[in-house]
Coordinates of C-alpha atoms in Angstrom, one line a residue:
Chain Q
M1 CA 0.2 -0.1 0.1
K2 CA 2.9 2.1 0.8
H3 CA 4.8 2.1 -2.3
A4 CA 1.5 2.2 -4.4
C5 CA 0.9 5.5 -2.4
F6 CA 4.8 6.6 -3.3
R7 CA 4.0 5.1 -6.9
K8 CA 1.3 7.6 -6.8
T9 CA 3.0 10.7 -5.7
V10 CA 5.2 10.3 -8.7
I11 CA 3.3 10.4 -10.9
V12 CA 1.7 13.4 -9.5
T13 CA 4.8 14.9 -9.4
L14 CA 6.2 14.3 -12.6
Y15 CA 3.1 15.1 -14.5
F16 CA 2.9 18.5 -12.4
F17 CA 7.0 18.6 -14.0
I18 CA 5.6 17.7 -17.8
M19 CA 2.7 20.1 -17.5
A20 CA 4.9 23.3 -15.8
G21 CA 7.8 22.4 -18.6
L22 CA 4.3 22.3 -21.8
Y23 CA 3.2 25.6 -19.8
C24 CA 6.6 27.4 -19.9
A25 CA 7.4 26.2 -23.6
A26 CA 3.9 27.5 -24.4
G27 CA 4.4 30.7 -22.7
Y28 CA 7.1 31.1 -24.9
Q29 CA 5.4 30.4 -28.4
S30 CA 2.5 31.8 -27.4
A31 CA 3.4 35.1 -28.7
Y32 CA 4.3 33.2 -31.8
S33 CA 0.4 31.5 -32.2
E34 CA -1.3 35.2 -31.1
E35 CA -0.1 36.9 -34.1
R36 CA -0.3 33.6 -36.3
V37 CA -3.5 32.6 -35.8
V38 CA -4.4 31.1 -39.0
S39 CA -6.7 28.9 -40.7
P40 CA -6.1 27.3 -43.4
P41 CA -5.9 29.6 -46.6
I42 CA -9.5 29.5 -48.2
A43 CA -9.1 31.0 -51.3
T44 CA -5.7 30.4 -54.1
P45 CA -2.9 32.8 -53.5
E46 CA -5.0 34.0 -57.3
E47 CA -8.1 34.1 -55.5
A48 CA -6.6 36.3 -52.9
D49 CA -5.0 38.3 -54.6
K50 CA -8.4 39.5 -56.1
G51 CA -9.9 39.7 -53.4
A52 CA -6.9 42.1 -51.9
I53 CA -7.3 44.2 -54.6
R54 CA -11.1 44.2 -54.3
S55 CA -10.9 44.9 -50.9
S56 CA -8.3 47.8 -51.3
A57 CA -10.4 49.1 -53.1
G58 CA -13.3 48.4 -50.8
V59 CA -11.3 50.1 -48.0
L60 CA -10.7 53.2 -50.3
A61 CA -14.9 52.9 -50.5
A62 CA -15.1 53.0 -47.4
N63 CA -12.8 55.5 -46.6
K64 CA -14.3 58.1 -48.6
A65 CA -18.3 57.5 -47.3
A66 CA -17.1 57.6 -43.8
P67 CA -18.1 61.6 -43.7
E68 CA -21.2 60.2 -44.3
A69 CA -21.3 59.2 -40.2
A70 CA -24.9 58.3 -39.2
D71 CA -25.6 56.6 -42.2
E72 CA -26.1 52.5 -39.4
Y73 CA -23.4 51.2 -42.0
G74 CA -20.5 53.2 -41.8
D75 CA -17.5 52.2 -40.4
V76 CA -17.3 51.6 -36.5
T77 CA -16.2 53.5 -33.7
G78 CA -14.6 52.3 -30.6
K79 CA -18.3 52.4 -29.0
D80 CA -18.9 50.4 -31.0
V81 CA -16.7 47.1 -30.7
G82 CA -16.4 47.7 -26.9
G83 CA -18.7 46.5 -24.0
K84 CA -18.0 50.0 -22.1
P85 CA -17.9 53.3 -22.7
A86 CA -14.9 53.3 -21.7
A87 CA -13.7 51.7 -24.5
E88 CA -13.7 54.6 -26.6
D89 CA -10.3 55.4 -25.5
E90 CA -9.0 51.6 -25.5
Y91 CA -9.9 51.5 -29.4
G92 CA -9.1 54.4 -30.1
N93 CA -5.5 53.8 -31.8
V94 CA -6.8 49.4 -32.4
K95 CA -6.0 50.2 -35.8
E96 CA -2.6 47.8 -35.4
G97 CA -4.7 44.4 -34.2
K98 CA -4.2 45.7 -31.5
E99 CA -8.1 45.0 -29.8
E100 CA -6.9 41.6 -31.0
A101 CA -5.3 41.3 -27.4
E102 CA -8.5 43.6 -25.3
G103 CA -11.2 42.7 -27.1
E104 CA -12.5 39.8 -25.4
G105 CA -9.5 38.7 -23.6
A106 CA -10.4 35.4 -24.1
R107 CA -7.8 33.7 -26.3
I108 CA -5.9 30.6 -26.0
A109 CA -2.4 30.0 -27.4
D110 CA -2.9 26.9 -29.7
P111 CA 1.2 25.5 -30.9
I112 CA -0.6 22.1 -31.1
E113 CA -3.3 23.2 -33.4
P114 CA -2.9 20.3 -36.2
W115 CA -2.9 17.4 -33.4
N116 CA -6.6 19.1 -31.3
R117 CA -7.6 19.3 -34.6
G118 CA -6.8 15.4 -35.1
M119 CA -8.2 14.8 -31.7
Y120 CA -11.6 16.9 -32.5
H121 CA -12.6 15.2 -35.2
F122 CA -12.1 11.8 -32.9
N123 CA -14.0 13.1 -30.6
D124 CA -16.8 14.2 -32.8
K125 CA -16.9 10.4 -34.4
L126 CA -16.6 8.9 -31.2
Y127 CA -20.0 11.2 -30.2
F128 CA -21.5 10.8 -33.1
W129 CA -20.9 6.8 -33.5
A130 CA -20.5 5.7 -29.8
L131 CA -22.0 8.4 -27.5
K132 CA -25.0 10.0 -29.0
P133 CA -26.1 6.4 -30.1
V134 CA -24.8 4.6 -26.4
A135 CA -27.2 7.6 -24.3
R136 CA -30.2 7.5 -26.7
G137 CA -30.8 3.6 -26.3
Y138 CA -29.8 4.3 -22.4
K139 CA -31.8 6.8 -22.5
A140 CA -34.9 4.6 -23.4
V141 CA -34.3 2.6 -21.1
L142 CA -34.0 4.5 -18.3
P143 CA -37.2 6.9 -16.8
E144 CA -36.2 10.3 -16.3
D145 CA -35.9 10.2 -12.6
I146 CA -33.6 7.7 -12.3
R147 CA -31.3 9.4 -14.7
V148 CA -31.6 12.3 -13.1
I149 CA -31.0 10.2 -9.3
I150 CA -27.8 8.9 -11.0
N151 CA -27.2 12.8 -12.0
N152 CA -27.1 13.4 -8.8
F153 CA -24.8 10.6 -7.0
Y154 CA -22.6 10.8 -9.1
F155 CA -22.6 15.2 -8.3
N156 CA -22.5 14.4 -4.8
L157 CA -19.8 11.9 -5.2
K158 CA -17.7 15.5 -6.4
A159 CA -18.7 17.3 -3.3
P160 CA -14.9 16.7 -2.2
V161 CA -13.4 18.6 -4.9
R162 CA -16.2 21.4 -4.5
I163 CA -15.5 21.9 -0.8
V164 CA -11.9 22.1 -1.4
N165 CA -11.6 23.8 -3.7
N166 CA -13.5 26.8 -3.0
L167 CA -11.4 26.7 0.5
L168 CA -8.4 27.1 -2.2
Q169 CA -9.9 30.2 -3.8
G170 CA -10.9 31.6 -0.2
K171 CA -14.4 30.8 -0.6
F172 CA -14.9 29.8 2.7
K173 CA -19.1 30.7 3.1
F174 CA -19.3 28.6 -0.5
A175 CA -17.2 25.8 1.3
G176 CA -19.4 25.8 4.3
L177 CA -22.2 25.4 2.0
E178 CA -20.7 22.8 0.2
V179 CA -20.3 20.8 3.7
S180 CA -24.0 20.7 4.4
R181 CA -24.8 19.9 1.3
F182 CA -22.6 16.5 1.2
L183 CA -24.1 16.1 5.1
I184 CA -27.5 16.2 4.1
N185 CA -27.4 14.8 0.3
S186 CA -25.5 11.8 1.7
T187 CA -27.9 10.9 4.8
V188 CA -31.5 12.5 4.5
G189 CA -30.7 12.3 0.4
V190 CA -30.2 8.9 0.7
G191 CA -26.3 8.4 -0.2
G192 CA -26.9 11.7 -2.5
L193 CA -29.7 10.2 -4.3
R194 CA -31.4 13.2 -4.3
D195 CA -30.7 16.8 -3.8
C196 CA -32.2 17.2 -0.5
A197 CA -29.8 20.4 0.8
K198 CA -31.5 22.2 -2.7
E199 CA -35.1 20.6 -2.5
C200 CA -35.9 21.3 1.0
F201 CA -33.4 23.6 2.5
G202 CA -32.5 25.8 -1.1
I203 CA -29.2 25.8 0.2
T204 CA -27.3 26.2 -3.6
G205 CA -23.1 25.5 -3.8
R206 CA -20.8 27.0 -6.0
E207 CA -19.0 24.4 -8.2
A208 CA -14.9 24.2 -8.1
D209 CA -12.1 22.4 -9.7
F210 CA -8.4 22.4 -9.5
G211 CA -7.8 24.0 -12.7
Q212 CA -10.2 26.7 -11.6
T213 CA -8.3 27.8 -8.6
L214 CA -4.9 27.3 -10.8
G215 CA -6.3 30.1 -13.1
K216 CA -7.4 32.0 -9.6
Y217 CA -4.0 32.2 -8.4
G218 CA -3.2 33.9 -11.9
L219 CA -1.6 30.7 -13.7
G220 CA -2.9 31.6 -17.1
H221 CA -4.0 28.1 -19.7
G222 CA -0.8 27.6 -20.9
F223 CA -2.0 25.9 -24.3
Y224 CA -5.0 24.9 -25.8
I225 CA -5.3 21.2 -26.0
V226 CA -8.0 18.1 -26.8
W227 CA -7.3 15.1 -25.5
P228 CA -9.1 12.0 -26.6
F229 CA -12.2 10.7 -25.2
L230 CA -12.2 13.1 -22.6
G231 CA -12.5 16.4 -25.2
P232 CA -11.4 19.8 -25.1
S233 CA -8.7 21.1 -22.2
S234 CA -5.6 23.4 -21.8
A235 CA -2.8 22.3 -20.0
R236 CA -3.7 24.0 -17.0
D237 CA -6.9 22.7 -16.5
S238 CA -5.5 19.0 -17.4
A239 CA -3.7 19.5 -14.4
G240 CA -6.2 20.5 -12.5
F241 CA -8.1 17.2 -13.5
V242 CA -5.6 15.4 -12.6
A243 CA -5.6 16.9 -9.1
D244 CA -9.3 16.6 -8.7
W245 CA -10.0 12.5 -9.6
Y246 CA -7.2 12.2 -6.6
L247 CA -10.5 13.7 -5.0
V248 CA -13.0 12.0 -6.0
P249 CA -13.7 9.0 -3.7
V250 CA -14.3 6.7 -6.5
T251 CA -10.4 6.9 -6.8
Y252 CA -9.6 4.8 -3.9
I253 CA -12.2 2.1 -4.5
I254 CA -9.7 -0.6 -5.9
W255 CA -12.0 -2.5 -8.6
P256 CA -11.4 -5.1 -9.3
P257 CA -9.4 -6.3 -7.1
S258 CA -6.4 -7.8 -8.9
A259 CA -6.5 -4.0 -10.6
K260 CA -3.4 -2.6 -9.6
D261 CA -4.0 1.1 -7.6
D262 CA -3.0 3.7 -9.5
L263 CA -4.1 6.4 -10.1
V264 CA -6.4 4.8 -13.5
N265 CA -8.1 2.0 -12.0
P266 CA -11.3 -0.5 -14.0
L267 CA -13.9 0.7 -11.4
S268 CA -13.3 4.8 -12.0
V269 CA -13.2 4.9 -15.6
I270 CA -16.5 3.0 -15.8
V271 CA -18.2 5.2 -13.5
Y272 CA -16.9 8.0 -15.2
T273 CA -17.8 6.7 -18.3
H274 CA -21.3 5.9 -17.0
N275 CA -21.5 9.7 -15.2
T276 CA -20.7 10.8 -19.0
I277 CA -23.4 8.9 -20.4
N278 CA -26.0 9.6 -18.3
Y279 CA -25.2 13.0 -18.7
T280 CA -24.9 13.3 -21.9
T281 CA -28.8 12.3 -22.0
F282 CA -29.7 15.3 -21.0
H283 CA -27.5 17.8 -23.4
I284 CA -28.2 15.7 -26.6
G285 CA -28.3 17.9 -30.1
E286 CA -26.6 21.3 -27.9
Y287 CA -23.1 20.1 -29.6
E288 CA -24.9 19.4 -32.8
M289 CA -26.4 22.8 -32.7
L290 CA -23.6 24.2 -32.0
K291 CA -21.3 22.6 -34.4
N292 CA -23.8 23.4 -37.0
A293 CA -24.4 26.8 -36.3
S294 CA -21.1 27.6 -36.5
I295 CA -18.0 28.0 -39.8
D296 CA -15.4 26.5 -38.1
P297 CA -16.2 23.8 -35.5
Y298 CA -12.7 23.2 -34.7
V299 CA -12.7 27.6 -34.3
S300 CA -16.1 27.6 -32.1
M301 CA -15.3 24.8 -29.7
R302 CA -12.2 26.4 -28.7
D303 CA -13.2 30.0 -28.0
I304 CA -16.9 28.7 -26.3
Y305 CA -14.2 26.3 -24.7
A306 CA -11.7 29.8 -23.6
Q307 CA -14.6 32.0 -22.8
Y308 CA -16.6 28.9 -20.5
R309 CA -13.5 28.3 -18.7
K310 CA -12.5 32.8 -18.3
K311 CA -15.8 32.8 -17.1
K312 CA -15.1 30.3 -13.7
V313 CA -11.9 31.9 -13.5
E314 CA -13.4 35.4 -12.9
D315 CA -16.4 34.1 -11.3
Chain B
M1 CA -51.8 29.4 -36.5
K2 CA -53.4 31.1 -33.9
K3 CA -50.7 30.6 -31.9
T4 CA -48.2 31.9 -33.9
L5 CA -49.6 35.1 -34.8
A6 CA -49.9 35.4 -30.6
L7 CA -46.2 34.9 -30.9
S8 CA -45.5 37.2 -33.7
V9 CA -48.0 39.9 -32.2
L10 CA -46.0 39.4 -28.8
L11 CA -42.7 39.7 -30.8
L12 CA -43.7 42.6 -32.1
C13 CA -45.1 44.2 -29.0
F14 CA -41.7 43.8 -27.1
A15 CA -39.7 45.4 -30.2
M16 CA -42.0 48.2 -30.9
S17 CA -43.0 49.3 -27.2
S18 CA -40.9 53.2 -26.8
L19 CA -38.8 52.4 -23.0
A20 CA -38.0 55.2 -21.7
F21 CA -36.1 53.3 -18.6
A22 CA -34.1 50.7 -17.8
G23 CA -36.0 47.9 -15.5
V24 CA -38.3 47.9 -18.2
A25 CA -35.6 45.9 -20.7
L26 CA -35.9 42.9 -17.9
D27 CA -39.9 43.2 -18.1
T28 CA -39.9 43.5 -21.9
V29 CA -37.2 40.4 -23.0
K30 CA -39.3 38.5 -20.2
A31 CA -42.4 39.0 -21.2
N32 CA -41.3 37.9 -24.6
A33 CA -39.5 35.0 -23.9
N34 CA -42.7 34.2 -21.6
G35 CA -44.9 34.9 -24.7
V36 CA -42.7 32.1 -26.6
L37 CA -42.7 29.7 -24.6
D38 CA -45.7 29.6 -24.3
V39 CA -46.3 29.3 -27.5
L40 CA -43.8 26.7 -28.1
K41 CA -45.5 24.4 -25.5
D42 CA -48.4 24.7 -27.2
P43 CA -49.5 21.1 -28.3
K44 CA -51.3 22.5 -31.2
L45 CA -49.1 23.9 -33.0
K46 CA -47.2 20.7 -33.9
G47 CA -47.0 18.8 -37.2
E48 CA -46.0 20.4 -40.8
A49 CA -48.6 22.5 -41.4
G50 CA -48.2 26.4 -41.3
K51 CA -44.0 25.6 -40.6
K52 CA -43.3 27.8 -42.9
V53 CA -45.8 30.5 -42.0
K54 CA -43.9 29.9 -38.8
E55 CA -40.4 30.3 -39.4
Q56 CA -41.7 33.2 -41.8
R57 CA -43.0 35.3 -38.7
I58 CA -40.2 34.3 -35.9
E59 CA -38.1 35.9 -38.7
L60 CA -39.3 38.9 -38.9
A61 CA -40.1 39.1 -35.1
A62 CA -36.1 38.3 -34.5
E63 CA -35.6 41.4 -37.2
K64 CA -37.7 43.4 -34.2
L65 CA -36.1 41.9 -31.7
F66 CA -32.4 42.0 -32.3
D67 CA -30.2 45.1 -33.9
F68 CA -28.2 42.8 -36.6
V69 CA -26.7 45.7 -38.1
E70 CA -25.3 46.4 -34.3
L71 CA -24.6 42.7 -34.1
S72 CA -22.3 42.3 -36.9
K73 CA -20.2 45.0 -36.7
R74 CA -19.9 43.9 -33.0
T75 CA -18.7 40.9 -34.3
L76 CA -16.8 41.8 -37.3
G77 CA -14.8 44.7 -34.5
M78 CA -12.6 46.8 -36.5
N79 CA -12.3 43.7 -39.6
W80 CA -15.4 45.9 -40.0
N81 CA -13.8 48.9 -41.5
K82 CA -12.5 46.5 -44.5
F83 CA -15.2 45.9 -45.5
T84 CA -17.2 47.9 -48.7
P85 CA -20.8 49.6 -47.5
E86 CA -21.9 47.0 -49.8
Q87 CA -19.9 44.4 -48.3
R88 CA -21.1 44.9 -45.2
K89 CA -24.8 44.9 -46.7
E90 CA -24.0 41.9 -48.3
F91 CA -22.9 40.3 -44.8
V92 CA -25.7 41.2 -42.4
Q93 CA -27.6 39.9 -44.1
L94 CA -26.0 36.4 -44.5
Y95 CA -24.7 36.6 -40.9
K96 CA -28.3 36.8 -40.1
K97 CA -29.4 33.9 -42.4
I98 CA -26.7 31.7 -40.5
L99 CA -28.2 32.7 -37.0
K100 CA -31.8 32.1 -38.5
D101 CA -30.9 28.7 -39.8
A102 CA -28.7 27.8 -36.7
Y103 CA -31.6 28.4 -34.0
V104 CA -34.6 28.9 -35.0
D105 CA -35.1 25.1 -35.3
K106 CA -33.5 25.1 -32.2
I107 CA -36.2 27.8 -30.9
T108 CA -39.3 25.7 -31.7
S109 CA -38.1 21.9 -30.5
Y110 CA -38.2 23.4 -27.0
T111 CA -40.8 22.2 -24.7
N112 CA -40.1 21.3 -21.5
Q113 CA -37.7 24.2 -20.0
E114 CA -39.3 26.6 -17.1
V115 CA -37.7 30.1 -17.7
N116 CA -36.7 32.3 -15.0
F117 CA -35.5 35.5 -15.4
T118 CA -33.7 36.3 -12.4
K119 CA -32.2 39.8 -12.6
E120 CA -30.9 43.2 -14.8
V121 CA -27.7 44.1 -14.6
P122 CA -26.3 47.7 -16.4
L123 CA -23.4 47.3 -18.5
A124 CA -23.0 51.0 -19.3
E125 CA -25.5 54.2 -20.4
N126 CA -28.2 52.4 -22.1
M127 CA -27.0 49.0 -21.9
V128 CA -28.6 46.4 -19.6
E129 CA -27.6 42.4 -19.3
V130 CA -31.2 40.9 -18.4
Q131 CA -30.1 37.9 -17.0
S132 CA -32.2 34.6 -17.1
V133 CA -32.0 30.6 -16.1
V134 CA -33.3 27.9 -17.8
V135 CA -34.6 25.0 -16.0
S136 CA -34.8 21.5 -17.3
K137 CA -34.6 18.3 -15.3
G138 CA -31.1 17.6 -14.9
S139 CA -29.8 21.3 -15.6
E140 CA -30.0 24.3 -15.5
V141 CA -28.7 26.9 -18.0
N142 CA -27.7 30.6 -17.6
I143 CA -28.9 32.9 -21.0
F144 CA -28.1 36.5 -20.3
Y145 CA -29.3 39.0 -23.1
R146 CA -27.0 42.5 -23.7
V147 CA -29.9 45.0 -24.9
M148 CA -29.2 48.4 -26.1
K149 CA -31.5 51.4 -26.3
K150 CA -31.4 52.7 -29.5
G151 CA -33.4 55.7 -30.5
E152 CA -37.0 54.7 -27.6
E153 CA -36.3 50.7 -28.1
W154 CA -34.0 47.8 -26.6
K155 CA -32.6 45.9 -28.9
V156 CA -30.7 42.4 -28.8
Y157 CA -27.2 42.9 -29.8
D158 CA -25.5 39.9 -28.0
V159 CA -26.3 36.5 -26.3
V160 CA -24.2 35.1 -23.7
I161 CA -25.4 31.5 -22.3
E162 CA -22.8 30.2 -19.6
G163 CA -20.6 33.2 -20.0
V164 CA -20.1 32.3 -24.2
S165 CA -21.0 35.2 -25.6
L166 CA -22.7 34.5 -29.3
I167 CA -20.8 37.6 -30.9
N168 CA -17.3 36.6 -29.4
N169 CA -17.7 33.3 -30.2
Y170 CA -18.0 34.6 -34.2
R171 CA -15.5 37.1 -34.0
T172 CA -13.1 34.4 -32.9
Q173 CA -14.3 32.5 -36.0
F174 CA -14.1 35.5 -38.7
R175 CA -11.0 37.1 -37.5
E176 CA -9.1 33.4 -38.4
I177 CA -10.7 33.9 -41.9
L178 CA -10.1 37.3 -41.8
G179 CA -6.6 36.8 -40.8
N180 CA -5.0 36.1 -44.1
N181 CA -7.8 37.0 -46.5
P182 CA -10.3 39.9 -48.1
P183 CA -13.9 40.0 -47.1
Q184 CA -14.8 38.8 -49.9
V185 CA -13.9 34.4 -48.8
L186 CA -15.2 35.4 -46.0
L187 CA -18.3 36.4 -47.8
D188 CA -18.0 33.7 -49.6
T189 CA -17.6 31.5 -47.3
L190 CA -21.1 32.8 -45.5
R191 CA -22.9 32.4 -48.6
K192 CA -21.7 28.8 -49.3
K193 CA -22.5 28.3 -45.3
G194 CA -26.4 29.5 -45.7
A195 CA -26.2 27.9 -49.3
S196 CA -26.2 24.1 -48.0
K197 CA -28.7 24.9 -45.8

């Protein structure tokens, strides 16, 4: 047992070092990739040339048209781009493409885009060929109430993650609320099957994870990475994922008994998969809609991830 | 059909009412969204009959509800200036079509959700964020509408779902295309996307 524990520590330490290394590398590269936000060229060089001529003519025309302001199709000024009036000044000297740095701030470096695009397509196929059909069958078999109960159970199981991270983030009130939620739901809620804390007492908590905690302490994403099976993440949030994995009780239930006491034991994989399938039954159609609405699904998903995590860190 | 009319009337009312002060923004978006939900929940509206008309009504209502020019400008940011006046007009139309194609079907398939409007937060002068939570079994989704007072009307210029802004999302995608292509390429891409529907 002691040996296993030691091994775990080594794995985690190594992991953090690797992540830290990757992070530094990303920091080095990010300046480069910030500038390089490039999509595969859509036009042939010829077309692009023609377009460039047209567009420079367009700029001329636009400049000419500019004096007739008031026109709603006129040039944008600072106030049209930023969210606040203060943005007017910020955007005053944007001309050199600086708006990319301050416009929305939810950008993420993507130095390993080819790998990420490959993994995105892998996960996309995985969703349509495996996860979605399985979730549909599962949904057809299990009534909604049962699926809600299972959702509650898994959510309650992850209470330690929320408690610890709320503490680490200095959100003591929420940490306390999560403790009471965990106690109530584990007892009155019969082992977390029912979210009684919320339904009976109106106690709501706050979700928190270690990637978010690191973000709160000022650590950036590092870079975007799409994992097979697990989906979009970043260097920082991947490290956070591993750390949180250690706070989920299932990780410590070694099953089958013959399994090695390791980071990933069969039971935790089964639980993770089941949780994902159960969760997906409530969200079928959402990914499809987002994909359908996008011009470049990969870029869209990456941006959604960046925006969503930024919000979490600011929250 | 009747319900469709009711929906569009509601949406029209929302868009046309002249609202002088903040606080009204929430009430109007709320009234509007609840009106839409009532219509969508109506079992009588199922079926193919009148679907076309229904879509047209929604499109008309959307036209009044959203400020598509504002939305387009905010999406393109400074890149907007690279477009000629004609290209700008075309862009607004193409962008509108893509949004419509993407979301109208989804909106019309809503059934058992409950929408709670929680509060409105002033963002700037004449700009308000109306916050709502869409509750359905197993999930809660935060949907915030950013509305802006244009003249006497409150118009939506961005929708933020769980912290993800619609216009920021498209801005990122468009910027990748405009990064090394002229505006015409973006317009062609949008046209192709719109035509594939």
